[in-house]
Coordinates of C-alpha atoms in Angstrom, one line a residue:
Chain A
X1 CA -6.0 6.5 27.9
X2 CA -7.6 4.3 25.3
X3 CA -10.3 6.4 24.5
X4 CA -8.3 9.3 24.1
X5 CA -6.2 7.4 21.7
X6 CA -9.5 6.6 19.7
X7 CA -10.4 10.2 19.5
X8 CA -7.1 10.7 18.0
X9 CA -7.0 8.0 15.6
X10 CA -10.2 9.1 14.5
X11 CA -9.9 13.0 14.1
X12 CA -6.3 11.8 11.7
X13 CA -8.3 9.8 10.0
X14 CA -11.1 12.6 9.1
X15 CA -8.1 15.4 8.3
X16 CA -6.5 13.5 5.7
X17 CA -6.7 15.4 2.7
X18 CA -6.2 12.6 0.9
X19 CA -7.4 9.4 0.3
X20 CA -7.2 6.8 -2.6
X21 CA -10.1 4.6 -3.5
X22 CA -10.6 1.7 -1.4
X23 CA -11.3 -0.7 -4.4
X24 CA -8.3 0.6 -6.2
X25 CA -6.0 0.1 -3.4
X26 CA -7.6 -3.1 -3.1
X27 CA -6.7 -4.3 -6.6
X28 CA -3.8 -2.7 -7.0
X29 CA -2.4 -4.7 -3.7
X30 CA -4.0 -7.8 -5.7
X31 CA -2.4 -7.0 -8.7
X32 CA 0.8 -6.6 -6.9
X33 CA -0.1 -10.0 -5.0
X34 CA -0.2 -11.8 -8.3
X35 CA 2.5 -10.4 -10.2
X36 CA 4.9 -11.6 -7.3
X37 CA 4.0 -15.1 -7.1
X38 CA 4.4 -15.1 -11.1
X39 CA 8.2 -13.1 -10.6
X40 CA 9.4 -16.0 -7.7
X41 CA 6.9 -18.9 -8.0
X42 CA 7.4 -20.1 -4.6
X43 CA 5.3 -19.0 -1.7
X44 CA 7.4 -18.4 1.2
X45 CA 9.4 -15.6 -1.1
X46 CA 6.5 -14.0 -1.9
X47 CA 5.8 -13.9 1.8
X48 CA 9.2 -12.5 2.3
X49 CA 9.0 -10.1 -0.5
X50 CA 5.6 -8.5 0.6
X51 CA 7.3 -8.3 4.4
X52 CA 10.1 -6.3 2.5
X53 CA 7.8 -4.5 0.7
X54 CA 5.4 -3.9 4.2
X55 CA 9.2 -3.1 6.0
X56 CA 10.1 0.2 3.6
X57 CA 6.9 1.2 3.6
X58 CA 6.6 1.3 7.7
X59 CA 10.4 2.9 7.7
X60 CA 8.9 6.6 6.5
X61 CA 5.0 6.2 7.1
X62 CA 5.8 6.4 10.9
X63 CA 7.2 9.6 10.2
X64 CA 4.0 10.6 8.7
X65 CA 2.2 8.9 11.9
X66 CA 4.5 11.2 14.3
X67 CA 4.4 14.4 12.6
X68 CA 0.6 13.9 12.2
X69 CA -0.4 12.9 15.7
X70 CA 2.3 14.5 17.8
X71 CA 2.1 11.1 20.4
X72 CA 5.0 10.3 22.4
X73 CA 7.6 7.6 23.6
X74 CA 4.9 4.7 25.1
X75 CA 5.8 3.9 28.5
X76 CA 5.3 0.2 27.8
X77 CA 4.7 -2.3 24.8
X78 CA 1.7 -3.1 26.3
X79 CA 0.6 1.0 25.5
X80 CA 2.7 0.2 22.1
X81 CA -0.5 -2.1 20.9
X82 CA -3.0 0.5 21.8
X83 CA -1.5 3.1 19.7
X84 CA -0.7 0.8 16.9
X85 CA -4.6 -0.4 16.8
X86 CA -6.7 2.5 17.9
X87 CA -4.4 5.6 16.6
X88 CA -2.5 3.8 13.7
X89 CA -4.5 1.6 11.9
X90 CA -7.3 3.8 12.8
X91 CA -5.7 6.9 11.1
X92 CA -4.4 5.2 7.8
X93 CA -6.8 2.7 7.0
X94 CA -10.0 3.9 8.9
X95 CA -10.4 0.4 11.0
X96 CA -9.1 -0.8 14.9
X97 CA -8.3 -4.2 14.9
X98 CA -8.9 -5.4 18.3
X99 CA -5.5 -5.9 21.0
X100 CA -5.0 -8.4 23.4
X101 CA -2.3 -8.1 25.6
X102 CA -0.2 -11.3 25.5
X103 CA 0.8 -12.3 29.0
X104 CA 3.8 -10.0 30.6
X105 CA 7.0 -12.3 30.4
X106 CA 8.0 -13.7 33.6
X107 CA 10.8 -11.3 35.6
X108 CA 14.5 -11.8 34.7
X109 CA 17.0 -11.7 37.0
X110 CA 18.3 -7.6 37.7
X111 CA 20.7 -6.9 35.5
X112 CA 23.2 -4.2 36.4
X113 CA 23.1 -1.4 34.3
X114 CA 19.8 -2.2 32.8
X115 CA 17.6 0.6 31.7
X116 CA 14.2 1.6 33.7
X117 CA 11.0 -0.1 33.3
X118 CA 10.8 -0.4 30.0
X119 CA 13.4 -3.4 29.8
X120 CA 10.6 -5.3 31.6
X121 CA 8.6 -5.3 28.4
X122 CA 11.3 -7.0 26.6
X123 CA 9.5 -10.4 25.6
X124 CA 6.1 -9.0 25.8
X125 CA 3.4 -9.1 22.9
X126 CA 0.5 -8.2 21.5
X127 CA -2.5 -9.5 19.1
X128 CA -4.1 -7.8 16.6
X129 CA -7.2 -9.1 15.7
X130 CA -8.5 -7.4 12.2
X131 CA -12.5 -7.6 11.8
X132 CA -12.0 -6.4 8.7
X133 CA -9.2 -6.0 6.2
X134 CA -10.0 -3.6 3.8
X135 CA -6.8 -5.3 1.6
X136 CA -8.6 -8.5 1.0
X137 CA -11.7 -6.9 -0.1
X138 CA -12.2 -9.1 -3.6
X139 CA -9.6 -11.4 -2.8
X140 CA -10.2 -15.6 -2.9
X141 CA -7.1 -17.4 -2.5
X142 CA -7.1 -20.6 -5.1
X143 CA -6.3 -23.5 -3.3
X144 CA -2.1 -23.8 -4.0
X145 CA -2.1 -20.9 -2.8
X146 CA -3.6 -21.7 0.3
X147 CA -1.2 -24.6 0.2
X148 CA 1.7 -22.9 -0.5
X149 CA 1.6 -20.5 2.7
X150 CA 0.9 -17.4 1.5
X151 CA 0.2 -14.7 4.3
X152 CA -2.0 -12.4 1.1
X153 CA -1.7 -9.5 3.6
X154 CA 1.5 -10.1 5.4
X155 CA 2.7 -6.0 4.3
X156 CA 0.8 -5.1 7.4
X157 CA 3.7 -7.5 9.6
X158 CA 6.3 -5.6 7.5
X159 CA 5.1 -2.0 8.0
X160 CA 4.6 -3.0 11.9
X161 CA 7.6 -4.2 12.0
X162 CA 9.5 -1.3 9.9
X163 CA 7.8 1.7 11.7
X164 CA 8.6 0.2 15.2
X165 CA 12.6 -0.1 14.2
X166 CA 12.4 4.0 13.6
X167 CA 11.1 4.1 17.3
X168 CA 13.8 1.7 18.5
X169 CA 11.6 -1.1 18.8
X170 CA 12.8 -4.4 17.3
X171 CA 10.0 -6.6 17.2
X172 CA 8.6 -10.0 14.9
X173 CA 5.3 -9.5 13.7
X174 CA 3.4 -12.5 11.9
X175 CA 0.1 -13.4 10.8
X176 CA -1.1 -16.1 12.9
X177 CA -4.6 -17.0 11.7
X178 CA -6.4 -15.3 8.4
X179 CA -9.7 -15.4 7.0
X180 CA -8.9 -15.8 3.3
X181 CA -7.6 -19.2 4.5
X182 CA -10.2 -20.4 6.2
X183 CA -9.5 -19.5 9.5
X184 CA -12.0 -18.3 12.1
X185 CA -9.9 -14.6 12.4
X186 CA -7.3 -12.8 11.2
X187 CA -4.9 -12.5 13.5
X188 CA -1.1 -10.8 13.6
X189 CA 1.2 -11.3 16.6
X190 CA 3.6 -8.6 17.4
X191 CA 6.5 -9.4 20.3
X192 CA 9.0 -7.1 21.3
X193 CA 12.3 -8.8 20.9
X194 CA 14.6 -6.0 22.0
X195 CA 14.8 -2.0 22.4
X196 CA 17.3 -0.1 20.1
X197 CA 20.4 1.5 21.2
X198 CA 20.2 4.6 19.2
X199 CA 22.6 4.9 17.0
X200 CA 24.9 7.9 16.4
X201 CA 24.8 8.8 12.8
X202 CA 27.9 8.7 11.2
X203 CA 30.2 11.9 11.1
X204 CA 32.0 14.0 8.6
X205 CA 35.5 12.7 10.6
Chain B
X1 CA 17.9 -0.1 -20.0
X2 CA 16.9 -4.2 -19.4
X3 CA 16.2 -3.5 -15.6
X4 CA 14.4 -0.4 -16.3
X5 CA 12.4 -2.1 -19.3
X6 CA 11.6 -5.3 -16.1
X7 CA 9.5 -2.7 -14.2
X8 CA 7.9 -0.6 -16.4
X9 CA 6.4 -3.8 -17.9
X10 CA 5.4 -5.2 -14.1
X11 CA 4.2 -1.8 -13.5
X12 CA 1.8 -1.9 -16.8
X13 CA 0.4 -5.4 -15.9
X14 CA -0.2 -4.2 -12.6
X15 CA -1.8 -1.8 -14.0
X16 CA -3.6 -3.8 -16.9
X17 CA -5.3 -6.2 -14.1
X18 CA -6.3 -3.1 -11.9
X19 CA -7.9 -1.2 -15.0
X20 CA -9.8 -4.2 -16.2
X21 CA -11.5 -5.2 -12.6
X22 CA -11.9 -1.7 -11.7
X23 CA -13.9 -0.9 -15.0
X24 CA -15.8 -4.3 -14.6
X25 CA -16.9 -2.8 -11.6
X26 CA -17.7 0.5 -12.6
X27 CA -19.3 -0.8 -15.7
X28 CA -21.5 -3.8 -14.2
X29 CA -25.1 -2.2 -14.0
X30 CA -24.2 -0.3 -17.5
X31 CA -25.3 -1.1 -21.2
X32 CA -22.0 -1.2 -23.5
X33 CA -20.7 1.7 -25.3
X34 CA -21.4 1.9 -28.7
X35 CA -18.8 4.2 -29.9
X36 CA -15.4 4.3 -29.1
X37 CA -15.4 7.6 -28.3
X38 CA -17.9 7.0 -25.6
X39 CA -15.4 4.5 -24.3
X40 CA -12.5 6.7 -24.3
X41 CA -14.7 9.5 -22.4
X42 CA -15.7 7.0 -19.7
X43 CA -12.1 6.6 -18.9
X44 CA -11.2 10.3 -19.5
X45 CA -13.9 11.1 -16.8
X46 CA -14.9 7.9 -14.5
X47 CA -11.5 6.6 -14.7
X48 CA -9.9 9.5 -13.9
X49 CA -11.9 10.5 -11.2
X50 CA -11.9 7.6 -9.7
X51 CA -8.1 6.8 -9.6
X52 CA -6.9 10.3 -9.4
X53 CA -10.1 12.9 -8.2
X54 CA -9.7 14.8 -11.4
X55 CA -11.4 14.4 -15.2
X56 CA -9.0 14.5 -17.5
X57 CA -8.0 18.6 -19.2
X58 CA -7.9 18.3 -23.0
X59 CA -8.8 15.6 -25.3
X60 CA -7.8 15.0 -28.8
X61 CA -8.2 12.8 -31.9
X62 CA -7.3 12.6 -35.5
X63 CA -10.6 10.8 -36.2
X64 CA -8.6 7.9 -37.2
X65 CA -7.9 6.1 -33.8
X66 CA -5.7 7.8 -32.4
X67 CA -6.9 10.0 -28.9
X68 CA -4.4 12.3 -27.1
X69 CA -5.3 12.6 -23.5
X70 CA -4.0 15.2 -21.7
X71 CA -3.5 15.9 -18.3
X72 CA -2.0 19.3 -16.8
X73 CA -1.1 18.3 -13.4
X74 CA -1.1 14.6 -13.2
X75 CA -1.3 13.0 -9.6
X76 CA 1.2 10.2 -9.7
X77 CA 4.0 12.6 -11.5
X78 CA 2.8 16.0 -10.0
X79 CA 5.4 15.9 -7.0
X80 CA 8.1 14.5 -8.5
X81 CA 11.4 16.2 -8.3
X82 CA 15.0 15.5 -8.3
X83 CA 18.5 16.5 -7.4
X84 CA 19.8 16.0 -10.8
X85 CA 17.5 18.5 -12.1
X86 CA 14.3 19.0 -14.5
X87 CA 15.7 16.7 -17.4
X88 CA 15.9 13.9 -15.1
X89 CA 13.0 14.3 -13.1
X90 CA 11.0 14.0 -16.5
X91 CA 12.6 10.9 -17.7
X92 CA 12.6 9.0 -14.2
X93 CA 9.1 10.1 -14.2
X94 CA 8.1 8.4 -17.0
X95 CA 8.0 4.9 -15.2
X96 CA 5.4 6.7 -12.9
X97 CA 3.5 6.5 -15.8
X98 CA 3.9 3.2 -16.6
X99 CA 0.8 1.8 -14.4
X100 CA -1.3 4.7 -14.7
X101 CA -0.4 4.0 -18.5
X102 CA -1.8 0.2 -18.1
X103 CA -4.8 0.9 -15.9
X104 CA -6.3 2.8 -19.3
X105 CA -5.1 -0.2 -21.2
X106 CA -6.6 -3.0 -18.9
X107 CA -9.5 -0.7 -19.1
X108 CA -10.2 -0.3 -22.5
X109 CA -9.6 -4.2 -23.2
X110 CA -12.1 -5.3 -20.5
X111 CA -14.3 -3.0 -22.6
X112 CA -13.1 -4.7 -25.6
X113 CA -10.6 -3.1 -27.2
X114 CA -7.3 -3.6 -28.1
X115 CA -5.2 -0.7 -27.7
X116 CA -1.3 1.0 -27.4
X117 CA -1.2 3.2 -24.6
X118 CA 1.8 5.5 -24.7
X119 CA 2.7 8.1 -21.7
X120 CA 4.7 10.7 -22.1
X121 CA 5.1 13.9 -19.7
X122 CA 6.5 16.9 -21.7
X123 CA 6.9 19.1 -18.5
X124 CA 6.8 18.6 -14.5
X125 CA 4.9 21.7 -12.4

């Protein structure tokens, strides 16, 4: 299955018509970075902001993603972090972070009613672990920044996090560990906190 | 329009810092123009290319600093359309332009000059 997936992500990524300079998307992100920190001044906004940001982005580039690759409902979250790394990220920015599978949550008691195997995922997650990020390409992080909390590329959590809600996926996604502060990796955690009910738009009545 | 006025002037700085790096980049193994009309090629060619795969259609100047730039089917603008018709679509579409419009300003100051950089879209495709 997971070389499949990386054939896919990797044909997407060759058919796109169209692709922006690297450097430029680099420095307009920057640019962006830096003009939020002087709109709200404190970090843990900007944070929020760039999530927000990341969040409306994810909303309509998964519609892109499905239209474009034609994959299916996932059987399990734990097939959920495979397509995210090796067809996603793959496909849009031409690099597969590395998943590990966070340990399966222990087994809750049978619930009547409850919904096939899916539910068991509920609680599960996954770790993306980006070699490279090709948003941080000139990027140095002066040190209140680093002090202040600033996840620089934390609009990959938000489009995660927006593009699984259109797939009735609730899920947190955070950056764990990142390079640009000194960490060994860069790392985002994504945990499945719920499936959606989904939702009956509403009606002319 | 005070709110509108807030982001087309985030939109230009966004644009001013992008220009200036980008053209520091572009420009690092290069000598330094000598005339400004040199300059204002570069960025109706490698500044244009680079940001939006095209050179730039038709260029103009009245010899006496000013330079019309003129582009027939600009990227950022070229799919713009909206419900309330063409009138509107052009006017919402000038804050498109707003960062495109500072990228050639932050450009042209990183190359050292001072400049006013004024879009304006007379027609959507």
């Amino acid at each position: 299955m997971s070389k499949q997936y990386k054939g896919i992500g990797e044909d997407l990524w060759k058919g796109r018509p169209e692709k922006v300079n690297a450097e430029l998307f680099a420095l307009t992100y920057g640019a962006l970075v830096v003009q939020l920190i002087q709109d709200y001044e404190d970090y843990s906004e900007v944070n929020k902001q760039i999530d927000k940001m990341g969040y409306n982005i994810g909303t309509r580039l998964i519609e892109d993603f499905l239209a474009k690759s034609g994959i299916g409902r996932c059987a399990d979250f734990r097939e959920v972090g495979e397509v995210v790394s090796k067809v996603g990220f793959k496909s849009f920015l031409n690099i597969t972070p590395t998943v590990t599978h966070g340990a399966p949550p222990p087994p809750s008691s049978p619930r009547p009613g409850s919904t096939g195997p899916s539910q068991a995922s509920v609680g599960s997650s996954f770790t993306l672990t980006l070699d490279e990020n090709p948003l941080a390409e000139f990027v140095e992080l002066p040190e209140e920044v680093l002090e202040g909390g600033l996840w620089f590329s934390n609009v990959y959590c938000g489009v995660i996090r927006g593009a699984l809600e259109m797939v009735q996926m609730q899920v947190e996604a955070n950056f764990i560990s990142d390079v640009l502060r000194g960490d060994e990796t860069t790392e985002i955690r994504v945990k499945l906190i719920k499936y959606l009910e989904e939702e009956v738009p509403v009606g002319d009545d | 329009d005070e709110a509108e006025e807030a982001v087309r002037s985030r939109l230009e700085a966004i644009g001013l810092h992008v220009g200036a790096n980008f053209t520091e980049r572009l420009c690092r193994d290069r000598p330094l123009f000598g005339e400004t009309l040199d300059a204002i090629k570069f960025i109706c060619k490698d500044i244009w290319a680079a940001c939006w795969d095209k050179q730039v259609d038709n260029l103009r100047t009245n010899h006496r600093g000013v330079y019309v730039l003129q582009d027939n089917s600009f990227k950022p603008v070229s799919r713009i359309s909206s419900w309330e018709g063409r009138a509107e679509a052009i006017r919402r579409a000038k804050l498109y332009a707003a960062m495109p419009a500072g990228i050639i300003r932050g450009a042209l100051s990183r190359l050292g000059f001072q400049t006013t950089v004024s879009p304006e879209i007379t027609s959507l495709p």
